[in-house]
CSV table of C-alpha atoms and ligand atoms in Angstrom, one decimal:
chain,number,residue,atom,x,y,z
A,1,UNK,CA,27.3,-48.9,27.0
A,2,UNK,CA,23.8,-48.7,28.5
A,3,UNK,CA,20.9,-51.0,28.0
A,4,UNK,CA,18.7,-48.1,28.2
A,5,UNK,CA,18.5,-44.4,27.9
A,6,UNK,CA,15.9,-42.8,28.6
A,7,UNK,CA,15.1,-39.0,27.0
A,8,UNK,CA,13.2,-37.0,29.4
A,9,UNK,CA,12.2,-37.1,32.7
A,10,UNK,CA,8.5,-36.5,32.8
A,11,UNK,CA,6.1,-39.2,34.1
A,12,UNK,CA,6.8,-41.2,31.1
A,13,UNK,CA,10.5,-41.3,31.7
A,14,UNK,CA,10.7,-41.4,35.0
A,15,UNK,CA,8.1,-44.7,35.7
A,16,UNK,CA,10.3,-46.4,32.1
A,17,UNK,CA,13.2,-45.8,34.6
A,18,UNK,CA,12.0,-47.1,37.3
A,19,UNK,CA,10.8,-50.2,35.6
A,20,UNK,CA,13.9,-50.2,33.7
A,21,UNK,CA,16.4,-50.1,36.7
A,22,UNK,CA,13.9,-53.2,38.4
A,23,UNK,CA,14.4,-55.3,35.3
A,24,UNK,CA,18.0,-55.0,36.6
A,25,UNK,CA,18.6,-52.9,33.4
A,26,UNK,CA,21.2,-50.4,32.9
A,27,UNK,CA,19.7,-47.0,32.9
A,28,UNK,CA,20.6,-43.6,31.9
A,29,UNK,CA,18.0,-40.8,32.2
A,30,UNK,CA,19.0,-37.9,30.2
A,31,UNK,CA,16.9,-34.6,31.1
A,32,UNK,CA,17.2,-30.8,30.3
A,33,UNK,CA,15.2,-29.4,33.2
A,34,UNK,CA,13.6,-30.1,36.7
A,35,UNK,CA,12.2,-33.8,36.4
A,36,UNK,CA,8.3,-33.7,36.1
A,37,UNK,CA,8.2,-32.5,32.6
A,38,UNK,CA,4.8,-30.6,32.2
A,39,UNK,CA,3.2,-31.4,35.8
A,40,UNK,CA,6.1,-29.8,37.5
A,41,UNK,CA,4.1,-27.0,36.9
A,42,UNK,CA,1.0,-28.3,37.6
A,43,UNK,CA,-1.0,-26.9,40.8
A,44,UNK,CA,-3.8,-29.7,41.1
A,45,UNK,CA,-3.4,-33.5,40.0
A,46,UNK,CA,-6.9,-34.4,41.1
A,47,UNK,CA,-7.2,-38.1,38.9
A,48,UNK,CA,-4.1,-39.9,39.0
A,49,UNK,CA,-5.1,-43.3,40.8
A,50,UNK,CA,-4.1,-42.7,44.5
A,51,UNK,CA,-3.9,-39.0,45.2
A,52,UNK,CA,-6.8,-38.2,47.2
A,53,UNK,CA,-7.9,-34.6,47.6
A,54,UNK,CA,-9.8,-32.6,50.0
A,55,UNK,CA,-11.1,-29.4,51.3
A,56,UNK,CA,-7.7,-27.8,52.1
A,57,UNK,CA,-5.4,-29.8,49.9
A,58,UNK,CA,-5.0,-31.6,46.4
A,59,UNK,CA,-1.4,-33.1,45.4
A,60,UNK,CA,0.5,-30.4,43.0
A,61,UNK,CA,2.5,-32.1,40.3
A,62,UNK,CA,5.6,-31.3,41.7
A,63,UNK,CA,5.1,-33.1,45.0
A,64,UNK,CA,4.0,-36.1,42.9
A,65,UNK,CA,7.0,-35.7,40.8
A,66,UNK,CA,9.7,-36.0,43.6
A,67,UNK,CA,8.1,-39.1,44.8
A,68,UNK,CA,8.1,-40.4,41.4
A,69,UNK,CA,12.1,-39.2,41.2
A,70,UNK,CA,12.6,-41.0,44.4
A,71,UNK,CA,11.4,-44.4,43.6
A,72,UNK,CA,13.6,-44.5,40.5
A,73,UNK,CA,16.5,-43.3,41.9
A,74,UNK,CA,16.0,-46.3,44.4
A,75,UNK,CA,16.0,-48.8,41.8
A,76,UNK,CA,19.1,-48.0,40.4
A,77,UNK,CA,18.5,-45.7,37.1
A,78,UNK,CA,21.6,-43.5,36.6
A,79,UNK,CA,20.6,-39.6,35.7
A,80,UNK,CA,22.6,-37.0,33.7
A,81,UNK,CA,21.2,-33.2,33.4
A,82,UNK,CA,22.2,-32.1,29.8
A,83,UNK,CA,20.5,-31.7,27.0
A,84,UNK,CA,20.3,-33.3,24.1
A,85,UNK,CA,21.7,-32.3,21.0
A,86,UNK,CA,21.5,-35.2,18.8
A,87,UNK,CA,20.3,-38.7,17.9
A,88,UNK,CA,21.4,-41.4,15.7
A,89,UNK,CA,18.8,-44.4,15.9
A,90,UNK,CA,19.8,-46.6,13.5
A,91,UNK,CA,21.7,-49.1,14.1
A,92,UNK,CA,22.2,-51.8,17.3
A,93,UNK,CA,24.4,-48.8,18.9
A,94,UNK,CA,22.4,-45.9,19.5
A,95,UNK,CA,24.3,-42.9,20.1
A,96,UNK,CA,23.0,-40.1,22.2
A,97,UNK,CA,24.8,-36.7,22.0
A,98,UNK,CA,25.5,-33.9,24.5
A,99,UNK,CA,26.9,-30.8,24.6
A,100,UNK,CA,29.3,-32.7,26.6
A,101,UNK,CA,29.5,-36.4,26.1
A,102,UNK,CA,28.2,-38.9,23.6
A,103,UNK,CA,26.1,-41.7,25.3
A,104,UNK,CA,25.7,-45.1,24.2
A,105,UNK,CA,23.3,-47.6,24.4
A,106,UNK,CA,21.1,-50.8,23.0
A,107,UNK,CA,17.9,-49.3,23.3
A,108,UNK,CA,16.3,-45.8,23.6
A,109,UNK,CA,12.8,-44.8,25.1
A,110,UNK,CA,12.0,-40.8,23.6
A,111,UNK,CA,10.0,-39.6,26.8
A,112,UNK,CA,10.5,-35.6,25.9
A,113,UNK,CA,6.9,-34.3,25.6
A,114,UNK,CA,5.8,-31.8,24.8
A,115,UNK,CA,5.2,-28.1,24.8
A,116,UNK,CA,2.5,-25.1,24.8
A,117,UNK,CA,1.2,-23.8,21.6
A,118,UNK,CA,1.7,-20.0,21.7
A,119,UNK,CA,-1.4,-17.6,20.6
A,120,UNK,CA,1.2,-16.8,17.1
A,121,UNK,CA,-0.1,-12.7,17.8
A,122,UNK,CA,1.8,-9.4,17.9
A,123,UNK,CA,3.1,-8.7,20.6
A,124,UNK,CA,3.2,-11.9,22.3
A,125,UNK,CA,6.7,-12.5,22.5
A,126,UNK,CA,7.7,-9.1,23.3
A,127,UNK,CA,5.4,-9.2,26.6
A,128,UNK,CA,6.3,-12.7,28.0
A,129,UNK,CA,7.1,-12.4,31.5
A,130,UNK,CA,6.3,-8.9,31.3
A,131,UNK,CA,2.5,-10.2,31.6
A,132,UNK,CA,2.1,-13.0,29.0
A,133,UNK,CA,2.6,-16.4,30.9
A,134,UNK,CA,2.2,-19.9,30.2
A,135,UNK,CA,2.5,-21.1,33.8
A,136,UNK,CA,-0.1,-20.3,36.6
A,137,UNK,CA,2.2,-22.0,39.3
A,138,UNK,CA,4.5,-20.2,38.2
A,139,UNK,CA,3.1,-16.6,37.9
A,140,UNK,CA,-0.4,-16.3,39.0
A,141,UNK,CA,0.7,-15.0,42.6
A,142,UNK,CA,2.5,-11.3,40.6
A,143,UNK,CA,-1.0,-10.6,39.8
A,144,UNK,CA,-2.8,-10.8,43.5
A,145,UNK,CA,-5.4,-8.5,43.0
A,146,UNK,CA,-5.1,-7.9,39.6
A,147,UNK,CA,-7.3,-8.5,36.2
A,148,UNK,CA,-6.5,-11.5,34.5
A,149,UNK,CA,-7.3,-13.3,31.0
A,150,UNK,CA,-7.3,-16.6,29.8
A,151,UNK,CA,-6.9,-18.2,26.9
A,152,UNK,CA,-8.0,-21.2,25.8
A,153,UNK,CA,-11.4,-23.7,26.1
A,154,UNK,CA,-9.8,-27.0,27.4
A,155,UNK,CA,-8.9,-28.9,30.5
A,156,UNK,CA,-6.2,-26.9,31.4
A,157,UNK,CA,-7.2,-23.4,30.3
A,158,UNK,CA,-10.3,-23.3,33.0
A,159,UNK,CA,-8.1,-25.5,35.8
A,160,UNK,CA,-6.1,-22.9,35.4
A,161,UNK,CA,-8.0,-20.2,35.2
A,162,UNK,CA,-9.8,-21.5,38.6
A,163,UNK,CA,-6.2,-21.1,40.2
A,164,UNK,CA,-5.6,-17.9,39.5
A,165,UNK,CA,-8.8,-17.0,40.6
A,166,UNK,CA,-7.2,-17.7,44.1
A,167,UNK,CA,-4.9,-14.3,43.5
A,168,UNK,CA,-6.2,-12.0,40.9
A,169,UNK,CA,-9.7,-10.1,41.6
A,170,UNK,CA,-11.2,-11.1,38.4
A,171,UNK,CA,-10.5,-13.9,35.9
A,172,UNK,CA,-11.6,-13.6,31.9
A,173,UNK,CA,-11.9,-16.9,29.9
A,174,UNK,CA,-11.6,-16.1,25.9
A,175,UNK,CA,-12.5,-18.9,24.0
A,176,UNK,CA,-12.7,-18.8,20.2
A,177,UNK,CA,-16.0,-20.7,20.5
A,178,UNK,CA,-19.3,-20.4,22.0
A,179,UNK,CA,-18.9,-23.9,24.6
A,180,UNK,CA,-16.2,-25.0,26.2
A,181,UNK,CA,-14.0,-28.2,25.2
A,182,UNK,CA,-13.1,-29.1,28.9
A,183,UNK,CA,-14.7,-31.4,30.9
A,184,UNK,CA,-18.3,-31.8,32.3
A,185,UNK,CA,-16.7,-32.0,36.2
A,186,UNK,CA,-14.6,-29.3,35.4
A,187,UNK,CA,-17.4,-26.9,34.2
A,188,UNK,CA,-19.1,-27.7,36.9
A,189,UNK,CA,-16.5,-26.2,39.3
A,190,UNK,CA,-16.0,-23.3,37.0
A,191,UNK,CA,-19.6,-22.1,36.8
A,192,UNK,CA,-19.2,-22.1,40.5
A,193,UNK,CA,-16.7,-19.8,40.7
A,194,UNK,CA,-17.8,-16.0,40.9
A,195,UNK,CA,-14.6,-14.7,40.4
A,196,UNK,CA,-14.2,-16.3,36.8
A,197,UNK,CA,-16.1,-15.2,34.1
A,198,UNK,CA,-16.1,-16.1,29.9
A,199,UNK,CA,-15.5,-14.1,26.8
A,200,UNK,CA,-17.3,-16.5,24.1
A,201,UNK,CA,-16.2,-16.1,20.0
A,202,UNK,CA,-13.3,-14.5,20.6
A,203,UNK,CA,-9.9,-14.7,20.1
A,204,UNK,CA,-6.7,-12.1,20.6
A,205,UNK,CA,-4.8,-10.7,17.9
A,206,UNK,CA,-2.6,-8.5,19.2
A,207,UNK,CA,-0.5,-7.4,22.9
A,208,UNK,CA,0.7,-4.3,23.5
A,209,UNK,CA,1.7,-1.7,26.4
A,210,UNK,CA,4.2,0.4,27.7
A,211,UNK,CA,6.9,-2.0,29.4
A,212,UNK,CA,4.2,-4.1,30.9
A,213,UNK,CA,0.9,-6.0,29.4
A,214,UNK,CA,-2.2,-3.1,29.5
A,215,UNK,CA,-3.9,-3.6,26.2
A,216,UNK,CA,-4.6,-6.6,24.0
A,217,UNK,CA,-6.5,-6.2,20.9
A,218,UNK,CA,-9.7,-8.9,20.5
A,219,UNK,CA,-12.0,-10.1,18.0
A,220,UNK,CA,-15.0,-11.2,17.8
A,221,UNK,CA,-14.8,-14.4,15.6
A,222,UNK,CA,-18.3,-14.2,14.5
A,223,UNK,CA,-18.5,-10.6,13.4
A,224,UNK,CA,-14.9,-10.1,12.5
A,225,UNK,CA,-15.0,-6.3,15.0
A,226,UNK,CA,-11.8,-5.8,16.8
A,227,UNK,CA,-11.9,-4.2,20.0
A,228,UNK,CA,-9.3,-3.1,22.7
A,229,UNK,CA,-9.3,-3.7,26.2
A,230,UNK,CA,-7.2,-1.0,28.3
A,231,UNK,CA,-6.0,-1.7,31.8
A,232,UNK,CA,-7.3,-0.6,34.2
A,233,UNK,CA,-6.0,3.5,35.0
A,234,UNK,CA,-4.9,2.7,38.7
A,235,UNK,CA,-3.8,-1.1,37.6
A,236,UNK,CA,-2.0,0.2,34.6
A,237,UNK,CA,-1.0,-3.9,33.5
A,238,UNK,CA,-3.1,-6.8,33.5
A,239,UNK,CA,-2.1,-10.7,32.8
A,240,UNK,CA,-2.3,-12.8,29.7
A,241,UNK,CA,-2.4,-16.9,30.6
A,242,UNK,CA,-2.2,-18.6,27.6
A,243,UNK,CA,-3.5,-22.7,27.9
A,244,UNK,CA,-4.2,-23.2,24.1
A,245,UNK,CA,-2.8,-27.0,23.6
A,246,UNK,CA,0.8,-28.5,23.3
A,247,UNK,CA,3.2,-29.4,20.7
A,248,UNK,CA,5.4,-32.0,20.5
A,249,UNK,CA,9.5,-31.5,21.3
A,250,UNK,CA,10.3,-34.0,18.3
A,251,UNK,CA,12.1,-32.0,16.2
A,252,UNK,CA,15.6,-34.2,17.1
A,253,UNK,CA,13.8,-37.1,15.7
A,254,UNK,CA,12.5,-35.7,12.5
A,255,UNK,CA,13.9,-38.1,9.2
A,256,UNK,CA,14.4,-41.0,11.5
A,257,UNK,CA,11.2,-41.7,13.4
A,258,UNK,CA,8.2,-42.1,11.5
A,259,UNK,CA,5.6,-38.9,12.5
A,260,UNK,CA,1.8,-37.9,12.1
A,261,UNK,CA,1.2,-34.1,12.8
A,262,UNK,CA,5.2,-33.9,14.4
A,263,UNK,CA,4.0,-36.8,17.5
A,264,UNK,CA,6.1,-40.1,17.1
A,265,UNK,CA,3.7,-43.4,15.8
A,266,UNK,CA,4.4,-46.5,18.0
A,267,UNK,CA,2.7,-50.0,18.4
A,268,UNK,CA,0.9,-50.7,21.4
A,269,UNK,CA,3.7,-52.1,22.8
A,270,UNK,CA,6.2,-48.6,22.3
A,271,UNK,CA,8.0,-49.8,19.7
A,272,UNK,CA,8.7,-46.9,16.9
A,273,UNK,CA,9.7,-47.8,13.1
A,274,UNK,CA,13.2,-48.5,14.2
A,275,UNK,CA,14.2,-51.9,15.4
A,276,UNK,CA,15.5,-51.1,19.6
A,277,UNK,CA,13.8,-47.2,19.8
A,278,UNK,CA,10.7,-46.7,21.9
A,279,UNK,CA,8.7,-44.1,22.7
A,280,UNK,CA,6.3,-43.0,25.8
A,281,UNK,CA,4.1,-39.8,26.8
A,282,UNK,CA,2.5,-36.9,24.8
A,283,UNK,CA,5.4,-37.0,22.5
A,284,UNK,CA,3.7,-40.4,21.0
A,285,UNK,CA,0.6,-40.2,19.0
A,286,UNK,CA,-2.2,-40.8,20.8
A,287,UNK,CA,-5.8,-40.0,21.7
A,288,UNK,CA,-5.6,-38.9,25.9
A,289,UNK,CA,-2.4,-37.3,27.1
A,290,UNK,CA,-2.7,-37.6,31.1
A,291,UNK,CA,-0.5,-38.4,33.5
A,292,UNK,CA,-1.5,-41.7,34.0
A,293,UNK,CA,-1.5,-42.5,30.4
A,294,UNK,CA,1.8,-41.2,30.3
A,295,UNK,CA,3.4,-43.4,33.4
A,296,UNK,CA,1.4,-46.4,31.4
A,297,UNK,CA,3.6,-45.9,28.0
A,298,UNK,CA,6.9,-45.7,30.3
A,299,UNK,CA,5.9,-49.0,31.8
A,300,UNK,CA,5.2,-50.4,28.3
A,301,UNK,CA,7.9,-49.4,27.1
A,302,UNK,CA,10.3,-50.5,29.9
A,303,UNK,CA,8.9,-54.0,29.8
A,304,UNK,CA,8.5,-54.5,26.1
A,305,UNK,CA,12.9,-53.3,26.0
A,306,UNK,CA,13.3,-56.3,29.1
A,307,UNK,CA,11.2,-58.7,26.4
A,308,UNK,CA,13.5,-57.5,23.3
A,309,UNK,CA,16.8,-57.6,25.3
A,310,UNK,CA,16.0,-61.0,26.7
A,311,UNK,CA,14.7,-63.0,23.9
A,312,UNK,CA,17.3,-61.4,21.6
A,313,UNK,CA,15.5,-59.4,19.5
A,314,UNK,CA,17.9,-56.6,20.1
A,315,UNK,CA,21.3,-58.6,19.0
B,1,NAP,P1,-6.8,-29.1,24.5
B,1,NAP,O1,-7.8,-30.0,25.1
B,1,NAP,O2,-6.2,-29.4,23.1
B,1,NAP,O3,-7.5,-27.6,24.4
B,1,NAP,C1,-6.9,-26.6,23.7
B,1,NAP,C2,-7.9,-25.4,23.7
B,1,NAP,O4,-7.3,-24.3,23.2
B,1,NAP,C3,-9.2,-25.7,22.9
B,1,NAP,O5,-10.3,-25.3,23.6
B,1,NAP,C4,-8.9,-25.0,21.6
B,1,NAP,O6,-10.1,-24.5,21.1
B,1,NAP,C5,-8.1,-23.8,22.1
B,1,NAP,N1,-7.1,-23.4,21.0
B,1,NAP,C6,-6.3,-24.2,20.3
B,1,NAP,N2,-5.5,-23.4,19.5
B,1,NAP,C7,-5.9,-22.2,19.6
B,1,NAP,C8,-5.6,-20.9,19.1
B,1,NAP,N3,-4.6,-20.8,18.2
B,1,NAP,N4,-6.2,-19.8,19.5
B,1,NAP,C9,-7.2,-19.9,20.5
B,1,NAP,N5,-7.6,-21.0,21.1
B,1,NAP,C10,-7.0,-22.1,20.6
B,1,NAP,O7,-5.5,-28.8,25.4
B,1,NAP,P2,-5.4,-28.8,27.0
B,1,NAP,O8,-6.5,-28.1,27.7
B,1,NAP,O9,-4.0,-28.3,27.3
B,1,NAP,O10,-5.4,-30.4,27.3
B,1,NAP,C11,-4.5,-31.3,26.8
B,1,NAP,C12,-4.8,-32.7,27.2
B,1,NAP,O11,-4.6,-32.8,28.7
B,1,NAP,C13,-6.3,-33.0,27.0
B,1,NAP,O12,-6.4,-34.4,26.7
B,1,NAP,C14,-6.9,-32.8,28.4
B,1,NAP,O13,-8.1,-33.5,28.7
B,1,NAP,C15,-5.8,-33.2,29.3
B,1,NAP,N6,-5.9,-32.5,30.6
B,1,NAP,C16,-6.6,-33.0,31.6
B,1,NAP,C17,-6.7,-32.4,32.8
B,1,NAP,C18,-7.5,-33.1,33.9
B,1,NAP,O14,-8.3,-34.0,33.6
B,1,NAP,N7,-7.5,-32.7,35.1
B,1,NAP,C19,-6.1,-31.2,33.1
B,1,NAP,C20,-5.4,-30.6,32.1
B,1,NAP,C21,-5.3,-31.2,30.8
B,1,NAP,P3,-11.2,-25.4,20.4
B,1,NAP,O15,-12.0,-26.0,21.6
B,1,NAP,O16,-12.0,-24.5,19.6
B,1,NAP,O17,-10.5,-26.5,19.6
């Protein structure tokens, strides 16, 4: 029987761990994939407090991550790769299922994030990884040289598109409106970049090619006309980014957690509708999903379980 298990190990999980295991709490971190959650596939983390950038360099997520990993691991928090299967919340037991094993435990923290939204288009499934991508980290560098589009108006949609400008020879923004939703200092950058450029009113309906990505239907939201873009002849493929928002993994959770729009409502202090369950990151309702916002709920939520436990709440 654990004090604490913690689902996912994202920012949110990993700094509830870490304040978890230095209460002296006994700690289970329960994660699918690589720990890091959404920034393990982040290039740049330019504003959480402490990483300093410069010229040459600016901390990628996944170098912040294994610090992160580090510091709980030396405070004690146990960790088990496996993915959860199911929940049951109720209760002062709360069992956490496996493929493998059933875990048990007196409190729960849901740190499991979330998820990119996909464009919904023809086409779109077919061609991921064959040119569709949701991850510049993890793809931008196949299309050195190449023509690339990106969808999307926020934060991450032109970060991202600034990255890949470091490999393909031209970079599209298609935004279904005529301004962008990201950030003053991050338009700033963008208009400075000449390899980046913007398709306004637009959005894509449909992905097509031969094997690889080399047409993609668009229209114009204002006008309603559909057009095609073609590859380029001696290209023949060209690469889709898509950065058009998240969605919460909180399907497990449905029926037992109470839910606005699918993300899990909490107090200020983590606590969910159900008396010794917590919750921390972008899978919680909120208005600013950043990493340090993130790291914040974790630590919340770690110390608000410490309170419960202690003072008996949780009995
Ligand atoms: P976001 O801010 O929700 O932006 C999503 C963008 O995609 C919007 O421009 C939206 O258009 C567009 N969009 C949504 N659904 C679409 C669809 N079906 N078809 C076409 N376009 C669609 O998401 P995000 O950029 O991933 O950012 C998420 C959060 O992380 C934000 O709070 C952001 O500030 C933060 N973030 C911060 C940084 C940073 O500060 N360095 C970096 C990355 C992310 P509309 O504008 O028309 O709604």
């Amino acid at each position: 029987m654990y004090d604490v298990i913690i689902i996912g190990a994202g920012p949110a999980g990993l700094t509830a761990g870490l304040y978890s295991g230095r209460s002296r709490l006994n700690t289970l971190i329960i994660e699918k994939a690589a720990d890091g959650g959404q920034i393990a596939i982040t290039d740049e983390i330019e504003n959480y407090p402490g990483g300093l950038s410069n010229e040459e360099s600016t901390e990628s997520g996944s170098e912040l991550t294994k610090r992160m990993s580090r510091q709980v691991a030396q405070f004690g928090a146990e960790r088990v790769s496996a993915e959860v299967t199911k929940v049951e919340l109720e209760g002062k037991v709360k069992k956490v299922h496996t493929y493998d094993a059933v875990y048990e435990s007196r409190a729960v923290i849901v740190a499991s994030g979330a998820y990119p939204r996909l464009i919904g288009c023809p086409g779109e499934k077919e061609f991921t990884g064959r040119g569709v991508s949701y991850c510049a980290t993890c793809d931008a560098s196949f299309f050195e040289d190449f023509e690339v589009f990106v969808v999307g108006g926020g934060d991450t949609a032109v970060e991202e598109a600034m990255y890949i400008t470091k490999f393909a020879r031209k970079v599209t923004v298609i935004h279904r409106r005529d301004e962008l939703r990201a950030t003053e200092s991050i338009r700033e950058r963008a208009s400075k970049n000449e390899k980046l450029h913007f398709m306004w009113n637009s959005v894509v309906t449909k992905l097509d090619g031969d094997g690889l990505l080399s047409r993609m239907t668009v229209k114009d939201t204002v006008t309603g006309e559909e057009r095609v873009i073609e590859a380029d002849p001696e290209d023949g493929l060209f690469g889709v980014f898509v950065f058009i928002g998240f969605l919460p993994n909180s399907e497990l959770y449905q029926g037992q957690l109470e839910m606005e729009d699918n993300y899990i409502v909490a107090d200020e202090r983590m606590r969910t509708n159900l008396k010794g369950v917590y919750v921390a990151g972008d899978i919680r309702i909120k208005p600013f999903r950043q990493v340090v916002t993130a790291t914040s709920d974790g630590a919340i939520a770690a110390m608000q379980i410490e309170h419960d436990l202690a003072s008996g709440e949780l009995d």
